[in-house]
C-alpha cells in the first residue's frame, strides 16, 4: 500500500501517527508520501489500485475530483479519524445521531464530510446540507448609493424576514455553520435582530453581514459580540468627499464613530471591508487599503460595479478603463500584502497596459458626464422599461435548464454549500443570480425539500457534464474565476463581449496584444 497524504500541519503529523498505529496493529507496511508532490501520470493502473489518498478537509478541492476519477481511493481525515466518502450510510447515521443528541458541533463536522463526499462522488442528489446560508433579513436601506436601486426606489416594496420564514429554515440549522445576512437591505435596521441572533446561537451558528455602519444598535453590542463572526463594512472612499459622493445620505464621521465603537464594545468580531470599484474611486483604491488598515480591518474584498440601465451609469463601470483598473488594483494588492491583510481582487492578469492607454483613459474619465439622473427621473424611466432586466424574478423550471456550450470542469460551490434565501423565504442559486427562484421555504416544505429538487439536481448535472449552465451565464464568479471547486473554464470572445461590449477592452482581454512600452503581470 502506498499512502499519499494531503494535509497541513498539525494534521500531517496526526495522520502519520495514526497510520503508524494501523501498521503496528495489522503488520502491514504503509509507505507515506506528501500529496503535494503527487503526480498521477507517473503511476500505472496497477500502481493506482494500491494507492490510498488521505486528505484533510482543507486540502485543495479542485484536485479531489480528478484524483477520484482516476480510481484512487480517497479517505477524508477529521477528528483524528479517517472517513470513507463512499460509505454514505455510516456518515448519515453519525450525523443523525449527533443531531438527536444536540451535538451540533459534531453534526456540522460530519455534514462537512458529506459535502466533500457529494463532490468526490459527483452526486446530483446530495446528502450534505448547506453549511452556509445567505439570508436576507431586510430589504430596507437608509442609504441612496449611486450604484444601487435604493437610490430611486425609496424602499417601496421592501420587507423583513418573518419569524415564520426563519423557523421554516430550522430543520437545516443543525448543519449550518454560518449565516450571512446578505441581501438588498441594511442588516442593522432589522427590527427583529435580537430574536434572530439569539435563535442562531441555539444552534451554534455564527452570523456575518455586510453593513454600511451608519446604524449600530448599541443595546445589542454584547449579544453581537457573541453571535457575530465577522462584519464586512461597505466603504468606497477614504475621505468625506468620495465617501459622500458614492454613499449618498450617509455620514463619513458617523461611519468612523460606529466602527470605533464596534471595535471597543465587540472586540471578538472580525472586521472586513467591501469596496465597490468604479470610475469615481478607482484611483483611490490603494489609499482605501491604507485606510482599512488604520481602522483595524483584517480583510478586504473589491468588486466591480455592475451597470444599471435605470441609473444610466455604464460609463462609471471599469470595463471602460482597463489600464487604470490594472494599475490601481495591482498597487492596492501590494499594499494589502504589505499589511498582511487578506484580500480578494478581480483578476486583471490578462490585461496589458501602457502609458498611452492611461493618458487616454484619464481624459475620458475627466470628460465623462458625472451628473446622475434624479431619483424621480429614474422612477419615471423605470415605468418605461419593458425588457426583462428589472422584473427579472421567475420560477425555475427543470426543462428550461441546459448547458450553455461553454466548457468548465467542476461545480459551483453554491450548489453544494450555500444557497441564498430572501426575506420572503424565496430560495435562489446565489446572491449574484436572484433571477431564478428555486422554491419557497414556507410554501414548499422547507430548505431540505428544495435542496434536492429537480431544479437543483439538473443544474448540478449540467456542471458535472462539463458545461456552464445557461442560468449561470452572467456570473461574475465564473468571469473572475474565483470558484474553488471549478478547476478549468474555457470562455471565448463572444462570451466576454456580452459583458464587456467596449471593443478596445475586449481586444485586451482576448488578444493580449500590445505595440510596445507594456507592463505584464
Short mmCIF file of C-alpha atoms in Angstrom, two decimals:
data_model
loop_
_atom_site.label_atom_id
_atom_site.label_comp_id
_atom_site.label_asym_id
_atom_site.label_seq_id
_atom_site.Cartn_x
_atom_site.Cartn_y
_atom_site.Cartn_z
CA UNK A 1 0.00 0.00 0.00
CA UNK A 2 1.27 3.47 -0.91
CA UNK A 3 -0.38 6.24 1.06
CA UNK A 4 -0.39 9.86 -0.09
CA UNK A 5 -1.25 12.46 2.49
CA UNK A 6 -2.58 15.89 1.63
CA UNK A 7 -2.75 17.93 4.80
CA UNK A 8 -1.44 20.94 6.63
CA UNK A 9 0.33 20.78 9.96
CA UNK A 10 -0.66 19.60 12.51
CA UNK A 11 -2.92 17.26 10.50
CA UNK A 12 0.03 15.85 8.56
CA UNK A 13 1.74 14.65 11.75
CA UNK A 14 -1.55 13.35 13.15
CA UNK A 15 -2.27 11.29 10.02
CA UNK A 16 1.24 9.82 10.02
CA UNK A 17 0.87 8.88 13.68
CA UNK A 18 -2.50 7.25 13.01
CA UNK A 19 -1.11 5.25 10.09
CA UNK A 20 1.85 4.11 12.14
CA UNK A 21 -0.60 2.72 14.71
CA UNK A 22 -2.51 0.92 11.93
CA UNK A 23 0.75 -0.50 10.58
CA UNK A 24 1.76 -1.81 14.01
CA UNK A 25 -1.65 -3.36 14.71
CA UNK A 26 -2.06 -5.03 11.31
CA UNK A 27 1.53 -5.88 10.48
CA UNK A 28 1.17 -4.19 7.08
CA UNK A 29 3.89 -1.92 5.80
CA UNK A 30 2.48 1.51 4.97
CA UNK A 31 4.55 3.91 2.89
CA UNK A 32 3.58 7.56 3.25
CA UNK A 33 4.22 10.42 0.81
CA UNK A 34 3.32 14.09 0.75
CA UNK A 35 0.36 14.54 -1.60
CA UNK A 36 1.58 17.96 -2.73
CA UNK A 37 4.25 16.14 -4.73
CA UNK A 38 1.83 13.59 -6.16
CA UNK A 39 1.92 13.23 -9.95
CA UNK A 40 -0.69 10.80 -11.20
CA UNK A 41 0.95 10.45 -14.63
CA UNK A 42 3.94 8.68 -13.08
CA UNK A 43 1.83 5.71 -11.97
CA UNK A 44 0.41 2.78 -13.90
CA UNK A 45 -3.13 1.46 -13.41
CA UNK A 46 -1.74 -1.41 -11.33
CA UNK A 47 0.01 1.10 -9.08
CA UNK A 48 -3.19 3.09 -8.65
CA UNK A 49 -5.01 0.06 -7.25
CA UNK A 50 -2.59 0.11 -4.31
CA UNK A 51 -2.71 3.84 -3.59
CA UNK A 52 -4.71 5.29 -0.74
CA UNK A 53 -5.07 9.05 -0.83
CA UNK A 54 -5.70 10.70 2.55
CA UNK A 55 -6.57 14.37 2.70
CA UNK A 56 -7.59 16.79 5.41
CA UNK A 57 -10.79 18.77 4.96
CA UNK A 58 -8.93 21.91 4.00
CA UNK A 59 -6.92 20.39 1.15
CA UNK A 60 -7.20 21.60 -2.46
CA UNK A 61 -10.80 20.94 -3.51
CA UNK A 62 -10.07 21.29 -7.22
CA UNK A 63 -7.81 18.24 -7.22
CA UNK A 64 -10.07 15.81 -5.36
CA UNK A 65 -12.40 15.17 -8.27
CA UNK A 66 -9.54 14.39 -10.66
CA UNK A 67 -7.92 12.02 -8.17
CA UNK A 68 -11.21 10.24 -7.52
CA UNK A 69 -11.88 9.84 -11.27
CA UNK A 70 -8.52 8.11 -11.67
CA UNK A 71 -9.69 5.22 -9.46
CA UNK A 72 -7.56 6.15 -6.46
CA UNK A 73 -9.46 5.67 -3.21
CA UNK A 74 -9.74 8.80 -1.11
CA UNK A 75 -10.19 8.97 2.65
CA UNK A 76 -11.02 12.18 4.49
CA UNK A 77 -9.25 12.95 7.77
CA UNK A 78 -11.03 14.72 10.64
CA UNK A 79 -11.00 14.43 14.44
CA UNK A 80 -8.02 12.09 14.27
CA UNK A 81 -10.10 9.58 12.28
CA UNK A 82 -10.41 8.51 8.65
CA UNK A 83 -13.78 8.64 6.88
CA UNK A 84 -14.68 6.88 3.65
CA UNK A 85 -16.69 9.29 1.44
CA UNK A 86 -18.26 6.34 -0.37
CA UNK A 87 -19.68 4.90 2.87
CA UNK A 88 -22.58 7.34 2.98
CA UNK A 89 -24.83 5.22 5.21
CA UNK A 90 -22.28 5.30 8.01
CA UNK A 91 -21.82 9.07 7.68
CA UNK A 92 -25.58 9.73 7.67
CA UNK A 93 -26.06 7.63 10.82
CA UNK A 94 -23.31 9.56 12.56
CA UNK A 95 -24.85 12.89 11.58
CA UNK A 96 -28.41 11.90 12.57
CA UNK A 97 -27.20 10.61 15.95
CA UNK A 98 -25.35 13.87 16.61
CA UNK A 99 -28.46 15.93 15.78
CA UNK A 100 -30.64 13.77 18.05
CA UNK A 101 -28.17 14.34 20.90
CA UNK A 102 -27.96 18.05 20.01
CA UNK A 103 -24.26 17.68 19.48
CA UNK A 104 -24.36 20.33 16.79
CA UNK A 105 -20.61 20.75 16.62
CA UNK A 106 -20.15 17.13 15.56
CA UNK A 107 -23.24 17.20 13.29
CA UNK A 108 -21.80 20.15 11.38
CA UNK A 109 -18.45 18.39 11.06
CA UNK A 110 -19.99 15.21 9.63
CA UNK A 111 -22.11 17.33 7.32
CA UNK A 112 -18.89 18.96 6.03
CA UNK A 113 -17.60 15.47 5.23
CA UNK A 114 -20.85 14.62 3.44
CA UNK A 115 -20.47 17.74 1.29
CA UNK A 116 -16.97 16.63 0.26
CA UNK A 117 -18.38 13.14 -0.30
CA UNK A 118 -21.02 14.59 -2.65
CA UNK A 119 -18.25 16.43 -4.50
CA UNK A 120 -15.92 13.44 -4.80
CA UNK A 121 -18.69 11.08 -5.95
CA UNK A 122 -20.40 13.71 -8.16
CA UNK A 123 -23.85 13.19 -6.69
CA UNK A 124 -26.60 15.33 -8.18
CA UNK A 125 -28.94 14.30 -5.36
CA UNK A 126 -26.74 15.38 -2.49
CA UNK A 127 -26.54 14.01 1.04
CA UNK A 128 -24.93 17.07 2.58
CA UNK A 129 -26.99 20.05 3.65
CA UNK A 130 -25.75 23.63 3.20
CA UNK A 131 -23.06 24.62 5.67
CA UNK A 132 -23.54 28.31 4.95
CA UNK A 133 -26.66 30.31 4.21
CA UNK A 134 -27.03 33.70 2.61
CA UNK A 135 -30.15 35.08 4.26
CA UNK A 136 -31.74 38.47 3.66
CA UNK A 137 -33.03 39.79 6.99
CA UNK A 138 -34.39 43.01 5.49
CA UNK A 139 -34.51 44.63 2.08
CA UNK A 140 -34.85 48.11 3.60
CA UNK A 141 -31.90 50.53 3.49
CA UNK A 142 -31.23 54.05 4.74
CA UNK A 143 -28.68 54.95 2.05
CA UNK A 144 -29.08 56.14 -1.54
CA UNK A 145 -25.85 54.83 -3.04
CA UNK A 146 -25.28 55.92 -6.62
CA UNK A 147 -24.90 52.35 -7.92
CA UNK A 148 -27.88 50.81 -6.10
CA UNK A 149 -31.59 50.57 -6.85
CA UNK A 150 -32.28 52.04 -3.42
CA UNK A 151 -31.19 55.34 -4.98
CA UNK A 152 -34.57 55.57 -6.69
CA UNK A 153 -36.93 53.02 -5.09
CA UNK A 154 -37.24 54.85 -1.74
CA UNK A 155 -37.74 51.44 -0.06
CA UNK A 156 -41.03 50.80 -1.85
CA UNK A 157 -41.92 47.11 -1.66
CA UNK A 158 -39.30 46.40 0.98
CA UNK A 159 -39.88 43.96 3.81
CA UNK A 160 -38.32 41.90 6.60
CA UNK A 161 -37.69 38.25 7.31
CA UNK A 162 -40.56 36.96 9.43
CA UNK A 163 -40.23 34.51 12.28
CA UNK A 164 -42.31 32.07 10.23
CA UNK A 165 -39.78 32.15 7.40
CA UNK A 166 -36.90 31.85 9.85
CA UNK A 167 -38.43 28.83 11.57
CA UNK A 168 -39.11 27.23 8.17
CA UNK A 169 -35.32 27.01 7.84
CA UNK A 170 -34.82 25.43 11.26
CA UNK A 171 -34.50 21.83 10.04
CA UNK A 172 -31.27 22.85 8.26
CA UNK A 173 -29.82 24.78 11.20
CA UNK A 174 -28.07 21.82 12.92
CA UNK A 175 -25.77 21.58 9.88
CA UNK A 176 -25.17 25.28 9.16
CA UNK A 177 -22.03 26.91 10.49
CA UNK A 178 -22.56 30.50 9.38
CA UNK A 179 -25.40 32.67 8.16
CA UNK A 180 -24.57 35.73 6.10
CA UNK A 181 -27.22 38.42 6.49
CA UNK A 182 -26.87 39.35 2.87
CA UNK A 183 -29.31 41.00 0.50
CA UNK A 184 -30.58 44.37 -0.64
CA UNK A 185 -31.02 45.91 2.80
CA UNK A 186 -29.01 47.18 5.76
CA UNK A 187 -28.97 44.35 8.37
CA UNK A 188 -28.62 46.72 11.33
CA UNK A 189 -32.10 48.07 10.51
CA UNK A 190 -33.67 44.63 11.04
CA UNK A 191 -36.28 45.18 13.77
CA UNK A 192 -36.09 41.54 14.98
CA UNK A 193 -32.29 41.40 15.16
CA UNK A 194 -32.19 40.41 18.85
CA UNK A 195 -34.51 37.40 18.34
CA UNK A 196 -32.65 36.44 15.16
CA UNK A 197 -29.21 36.35 16.82
CA UNK A 198 -30.48 34.52 19.91
CA UNK A 199 -32.16 31.95 17.66
CA UNK A 200 -28.92 31.29 15.76
CA UNK A 201 -26.95 30.83 18.98
CA UNK A 202 -29.25 27.96 19.98
CA UNK A 203 -27.85 26.03 17.01
CA UNK A 204 -24.25 27.21 17.41
CA UNK A 205 -24.47 29.26 14.20
CA UNK A 206 -22.30 32.32 13.72
CA UNK A 207 -23.66 35.40 11.96
CA UNK A 208 -21.93 37.53 9.34
CA UNK A 209 -23.19 40.55 7.46
CA UNK A 210 -22.41 43.47 5.18
CA UNK A 211 -23.21 46.80 6.80
CA UNK A 212 -22.80 50.43 5.83
CA UNK A 213 -22.12 51.15 9.54
CA UNK A 214 -24.50 54.09 9.58
CA UNK A 215 -26.58 52.42 12.29
CA UNK A 216 -25.26 50.46 15.24
CA UNK A 217 -27.74 49.08 17.83
CA UNK A 218 -25.82 49.94 21.00
CA UNK A 219 -28.08 47.85 23.24
CA UNK A 220 -27.19 44.72 21.23
CA UNK A 221 -23.40 45.09 21.12
CA UNK A 222 -22.77 42.45 23.79
CA UNK A 223 -25.06 39.97 22.01
CA UNK A 224 -23.48 40.86 18.67
CA UNK A 225 -20.01 40.18 20.09
CA UNK A 226 -21.15 36.66 20.97
CA UNK A 227 -23.19 35.94 17.84
CA UNK A 228 -21.20 37.52 15.02
CA UNK A 229 -18.12 36.00 13.48
CA UNK A 230 -17.48 38.96 11.19
CA UNK A 231 -18.93 42.16 9.79
CA UNK A 232 -17.96 43.43 6.37
CA UNK A 233 -18.27 47.20 6.30
CA UNK A 234 -19.20 48.76 2.98
CA UNK A 235 -16.86 51.63 2.22
CA UNK A 236 -15.94 53.07 -1.19
CA UNK A 237 -13.87 56.07 -0.16
CA UNK A 238 -11.34 57.06 2.47
CA UNK A 239 -12.34 60.72 2.76
CA UNK A 240 -15.56 62.66 3.23
CA UNK A 241 -15.77 63.80 -0.41
CA UNK A 242 -15.50 60.39 -2.11
CA UNK A 243 -17.47 58.56 0.59
CA UNK A 244 -20.40 61.00 0.47
CA UNK A 245 -20.37 61.20 -3.33
CA UNK A 246 -20.93 57.44 -3.63
CA UNK A 247 -22.82 56.53 -0.43
CA UNK A 248 -25.28 59.37 -0.54
CA UNK A 249 -27.32 60.02 2.58
CA UNK A 250 -24.63 58.69 4.93
CA UNK A 251 -22.12 60.50 7.12
CA UNK A 252 -18.41 59.66 6.97
CA UNK A 253 -17.89 60.89 10.54
CA UNK A 254 -20.76 58.74 11.78
CA UNK A 255 -19.26 55.77 9.92
CA UNK A 256 -15.92 56.27 11.71
CA UNK A 257 -17.60 56.69 15.12
CA UNK A 258 -19.56 53.45 14.74
CA UNK A 259 -16.53 51.47 13.57
CA UNK A 260 -14.58 52.67 16.61
CA UNK A 261 -17.47 51.78 18.95
CA UNK A 262 -17.81 48.33 17.38
CA UNK A 263 -14.11 47.67 17.98
CA UNK A 264 -14.42 48.77 21.59
CA UNK A 265 -17.65 47.02 22.59
CA UNK A 266 -17.48 43.92 20.36
CA UNK A 267 -13.75 43.09 20.08
CA UNK A 268 -14.31 39.47 19.01
CA UNK A 269 -15.98 40.45 15.72
CA UNK A 270 -13.65 40.22 12.72
CA UNK A 271 -13.84 43.46 10.75
CA UNK A 272 -13.71 43.22 6.96
CA UNK A 273 -14.26 45.78 4.22
CA UNK A 274 -16.20 45.52 0.95
CA UNK A 275 -15.27 48.01 -1.75
CA UNK A 276 -17.22 48.63 -4.96
CA UNK A 277 -14.72 49.82 -7.56
CA UNK A 278 -15.91 52.33 -10.15
CA UNK A 279 -14.76 55.36 -12.12
CA UNK A 280 -15.30 57.64 -9.13
CA UNK A 281 -12.87 55.80 -6.83
CA UNK A 282 -10.55 53.57 -8.86
CA UNK A 283 -7.51 55.84 -8.37
CA UNK A 284 -8.20 55.89 -4.61
CA UNK A 285 -8.38 52.12 -4.07
CA UNK A 286 -4.76 51.85 -2.78
CA UNK A 287 -5.46 54.65 -0.28
CA UNK A 288 -8.65 52.88 0.80
CA UNK A 289 -6.48 49.85 1.62
CA UNK A 290 -4.27 52.11 3.78
CA UNK A 291 -7.40 53.49 5.44
CA UNK A 292 -8.76 49.99 6.06
CA UNK A 293 -5.52 49.06 7.80
CA UNK A 294 -5.63 52.12 10.09
CA UNK A 295 -9.17 51.35 11.31
CA UNK A 296 -8.39 47.71 12.09
CA UNK A 297 -9.79 45.89 9.06
CA UNK A 298 -8.47 42.33 8.73
CA UNK A 299 -9.66 41.50 5.20
CA UNK A 300 -10.80 43.38 2.11
CA UNK A 301 -12.77 42.42 -0.97
CA UNK A 302 -13.01 44.53 -4.11
CA UNK A 303 -15.81 44.01 -6.64
CA UNK A 304 -16.62 45.81 -9.87
CA UNK A 305 -19.69 47.99 -10.05
CA UNK A 306 -22.42 46.43 -12.20
CA UNK A 307 -24.19 48.79 -14.65
CA UNK A 308 -27.83 49.64 -14.08
CA UNK A 309 -29.79 50.90 -17.11
CA UNK A 310 -32.14 52.91 -14.90
CA UNK A 311 -29.21 54.78 -13.36
CA UNK A 312 -27.55 55.26 -16.77
CA UNK A 313 -24.19 54.57 -15.16
CA UNK A 314 -22.42 52.42 -17.74
CA UNK A 315 -19.62 54.99 -18.13
CA UNK A 316 -18.85 54.61 -14.43
CA UNK A 317 -18.06 50.91 -14.95
CA UNK A 318 -14.43 49.89 -15.10
CA UNK A 319 -14.64 47.93 -18.34
CA UNK A 320 -14.13 51.34 -19.99
CA UNK A 321 -10.90 51.92 -18.04
CA UNK A 322 -8.88 48.68 -18.08
CA UNK A 323 -5.48 50.37 -17.75
CA UNK A 324 -6.49 52.29 -14.64
CA UNK A 325 -8.14 49.17 -13.26
CA UNK A 326 -4.98 47.13 -13.71
CA UNK A 327 -2.65 49.81 -12.36
CA UNK A 328 -4.52 50.71 -9.19
CA UNK A 329 -5.76 47.24 -8.27
CA UNK A 330 -2.21 45.95 -8.56
CA UNK A 331 -0.96 48.71 -6.28
CA UNK A 332 -3.81 48.04 -3.84
CA UNK A 333 -2.98 44.32 -3.76
CA UNK A 334 0.66 45.10 -2.99
CA UNK A 335 -0.33 47.36 -0.09
CA UNK A 336 -2.73 44.76 1.32
CA UNK A 337 0.06 42.19 1.12
CA UNK A 338 2.47 44.53 2.93
CA UNK A 339 -0.01 44.78 5.82
CA UNK A 340 -0.57 41.02 5.94
CA UNK A 341 -4.20 41.69 5.13
CA UNK A 342 -6.33 39.02 3.46
CA UNK A 343 -7.54 40.44 0.16
CA UNK A 344 -9.61 39.44 -2.85
CA UNK A 345 -9.39 41.41 -6.08
CA UNK A 346 -10.85 40.85 -9.56
CA UNK A 347 -8.46 39.10 -11.93
CA UNK A 348 -6.65 41.59 -14.21
CA UNK A 349 -3.69 39.42 -15.19
CA UNK A 350 -4.68 39.21 -18.87
CA UNK A 351 -4.82 42.99 -19.29
CA UNK A 352 -1.75 44.68 -20.80
CA UNK A 353 -1.28 48.39 -20.27
CA UNK A 354 0.97 51.26 -21.33
CA UNK A 355 1.28 54.96 -20.62
CA UNK A 356 -0.61 55.95 -23.76
CA UNK A 357 -3.64 53.97 -22.63
CA UNK A 358 -3.50 55.51 -19.16
CA UNK A 359 -3.46 59.02 -20.57
CA UNK A 360 -6.34 58.34 -22.96
CA UNK A 361 -8.42 56.85 -20.14
CA UNK A 362 -7.62 59.76 -17.83
CA UNK A 363 -9.01 62.21 -20.37
CA UNK A 364 -12.06 60.02 -20.92
CA UNK A 365 -12.71 59.88 -17.18
CA UNK A 366 -12.40 63.65 -16.81
CA UNK A 367 -14.76 64.28 -19.71
CA UNK A 368 -17.32 61.74 -18.50
CA UNK A 369 -20.69 63.18 -17.62
CA UNK A 370 -20.93 62.93 -13.83
CA UNK A 371 -24.49 64.22 -13.42
CA UNK A 372 -26.71 61.31 -12.37
CA UNK A 373 -30.47 61.24 -13.10
CA UNK A 374 -32.56 62.29 -10.13
CA UNK A 375 -34.50 59.61 -8.21
CA UNK A 376 -37.71 60.96 -9.78
CA UNK A 377 -36.24 60.67 -13.29
CA UNK A 378 -35.13 57.12 -12.54
CA UNK A 379 -38.59 56.14 -11.34
CA UNK A 380 -40.13 57.57 -14.49
CA UNK A 381 -37.66 55.64 -16.64
CA UNK A 382 -38.39 52.51 -14.69
CA UNK A 383 -42.03 52.72 -15.77
CA UNK A 384 -40.97 52.77 -19.42
CA UNK A 385 -38.55 49.85 -19.31
CA UNK A 386 -40.11 46.77 -20.87
CA UNK A 387 -37.09 44.48 -21.24
CA UNK A 388 -36.69 41.68 -18.73
CA UNK A 389 -33.95 43.29 -16.71
CA UNK A 390 -35.86 44.85 -13.84
CA UNK A 391 -38.81 42.47 -13.32
CA UNK A 392 -36.50 39.50 -13.60
CA UNK A 393 -37.61 37.01 -10.95
CA UNK A 394 -39.19 33.86 -12.31
CA UNK A 395 -39.74 30.33 -11.07
CA UNK A 396 -37.11 27.95 -12.36
CA UNK A 397 -38.37 25.05 -14.48
CA UNK A 398 -36.23 21.90 -14.96
CA UNK A 399 -36.95 21.73 -18.70
CA UNK A 400 -35.50 25.25 -19.08
CA UNK A 401 -32.12 24.22 -17.63
CA UNK A 402 -29.47 23.21 -20.15
CA UNK A 403 -25.79 23.64 -20.95
CA UNK A 404 -24.57 26.92 -22.42
CA UNK A 405 -21.96 25.31 -24.67
CA UNK A 406 -19.11 26.76 -22.59
CA UNK A 407 -16.81 24.19 -21.02
CA UNK A 408 -15.94 24.05 -17.34
CA UNK A 409 -14.56 21.32 -15.13
CA UNK A 410 -16.05 21.25 -11.65
CA UNK A 411 -19.11 22.67 -9.97
CA UNK A 412 -20.17 25.92 -8.35
CA UNK A 413 -19.70 25.84 -4.58
CA UNK A 414 -23.11 27.42 -4.04
CA UNK A 415 -24.79 24.26 -5.37
CA UNK A 416 -23.19 22.16 -2.63
CA UNK A 417 -22.74 24.56 0.26
CA UNK A 418 -24.66 27.84 0.37
CA UNK A 419 -27.96 28.90 -1.22
CA UNK A 420 -29.45 32.39 -0.99
CA UNK A 421 -32.81 32.98 0.71
CA UNK A 422 -34.51 36.37 0.58
CA UNK A 423 -36.72 37.94 3.25
CA UNK A 424 -39.84 36.36 1.69
CA UNK A 425 -38.36 32.85 2.07
CA UNK A 426 -37.69 32.53 -1.67
CA UNK A 427 -34.63 30.37 -2.47
CA UNK A 428 -32.21 31.35 -5.23
CA UNK A 429 -28.98 29.87 -6.57
CA UNK A 430 -26.90 32.68 -5.08
CA UNK A 431 -26.98 36.39 -4.32
CA UNK A 432 -25.44 37.19 -7.72
CA UNK A 433 -28.25 35.41 -9.56
CA UNK A 434 -31.58 36.41 -7.97
CA UNK A 435 -33.32 35.77 -11.27
CA UNK A 436 -34.49 32.17 -10.95
CA UNK A 437 -36.50 31.18 -7.89
CA UNK A 438 -35.79 27.59 -6.88
CA UNK A 439 -38.67 27.46 -4.39
CA UNK A 440 -40.02 28.98 -1.20
CA UNK A 441 -39.21 27.55 2.24
CA UNK A 442 -42.70 28.30 3.62
CA UNK A 443 -44.67 27.09 0.62
CA UNK A 444 -42.52 24.13 -0.48
CA UNK A 445 -41.76 22.23 2.71
CA UNK A 446 -38.51 23.76 3.87
CA UNK A 447 -34.99 24.05 2.53
CA UNK A 448 -34.32 20.29 2.60
CA UNK A 449 -37.02 19.62 0.00
CA UNK A 450 -35.86 22.42 -2.29
CA UNK A 451 -32.17 21.49 -1.92
CA UNK A 452 -32.72 18.23 -3.79
CA UNK A 453 -35.46 19.41 -6.12
CA UNK A 454 -35.41 18.60 -9.82
CA UNK A 455 -34.08 22.11 -10.46
CA UNK A 456 -31.04 21.70 -8.25
CA UNK A 457 -30.31 18.19 -9.49
CA UNK A 458 -30.49 19.31 -13.11
CA UNK A 459 -28.10 22.25 -12.61
CA UNK A 460 -25.61 20.03 -10.77
CA UNK A 461 -25.85 17.51 -13.62
CA UNK A 462 -25.03 20.16 -16.23
CA UNK A 463 -21.93 21.21 -14.30
CA UNK A 464 -20.77 17.61 -13.83
CA UNK A 465 -21.25 17.03 -17.57
CA UNK A 466 -18.67 19.75 -18.20
CA UNK A 467 -20.72 22.83 -19.10
CA UNK A 468 -21.67 26.14 -17.54
CA UNK A 469 -25.48 26.06 -17.17
CA UNK A 470 -27.43 28.64 -19.17
CA UNK A 471 -28.81 30.14 -15.95
CA UNK A 472 -25.29 30.90 -14.70
CA UNK A 473 -24.04 32.76 -17.76
CA UNK A 474 -23.94 36.18 -16.07
CA UNK A 475 -21.91 35.02 -13.08
CA UNK A 476 -19.08 37.31 -12.00
CA UNK A 477 -17.55 34.44 -10.01
CA UNK A 478 -17.13 32.50 -13.24
CA UNK A 479 -15.78 35.51 -15.12
CA UNK A 480 -13.27 36.23 -12.33
CA UNK A 481 -12.54 32.51 -11.83
CA UNK A 482 -13.00 32.61 -8.06
CA UNK A 483 -14.96 29.38 -7.51
CA UNK A 484 -12.76 26.88 -5.60
CA UNK A 485 -14.42 23.73 -6.99
CA UNK A 486 -14.10 24.74 -10.65
CA UNK A 487 -10.72 23.67 -11.97
CA UNK A 488 -10.93 24.83 -15.57
CA UNK A 489 -13.09 27.25 -17.56
CA UNK A 490 -12.99 27.93 -21.30
CA UNK A 491 -14.55 31.22 -22.38
CA UNK A 492 -14.27 32.92 -25.75
CA UNK A 493 -14.59 36.40 -27.18
CA UNK A 494 -18.34 36.03 -27.70
CA UNK A 495 -18.83 35.24 -24.01
CA UNK A 496 -16.79 38.20 -22.79
CA UNK A 497 -18.32 40.58 -25.32
CA UNK A 498 -21.72 40.03 -23.69
CA UNK A 499 -20.42 41.69 -20.54
CA UNK A 500 -17.73 43.95 -21.95
CA UNK A 501 -19.11 45.49 -25.15
CA UNK A 502 -16.29 48.03 -25.46
CA UNK A 503 -14.19 46.72 -28.37
CA UNK A 504 -10.84 48.04 -27.20
CA UNK A 505 -11.23 46.44 -23.78
CA UNK A 506 -12.35 43.25 -25.43
CA UNK A 507 -9.20 43.07 -27.50
CA UNK A 508 -7.12 43.50 -24.38
CA UNK A 509 -8.73 40.50 -22.73
CA UNK A 510 -8.85 38.17 -25.71
CA UNK A 511 -5.78 39.01 -27.69
CA UNK A 512 -3.43 40.38 -25.00
CA UNK A 513 -1.52 42.24 -27.71
CA UNK A 514 0.44 45.47 -27.36
CA UNK A 515 2.66 47.59 -29.57
CA UNK A 516 5.37 48.30 -27.01
CA UNK A 517 6.02 50.01 -23.71
CA UNK A 518 3.89 47.45 -21.89
CA UNK A 519 3.64 46.07 -18.42
CA UNK A 520 2.67 42.44 -17.89
CA UNK A 521 1.63 40.74 -14.72
#
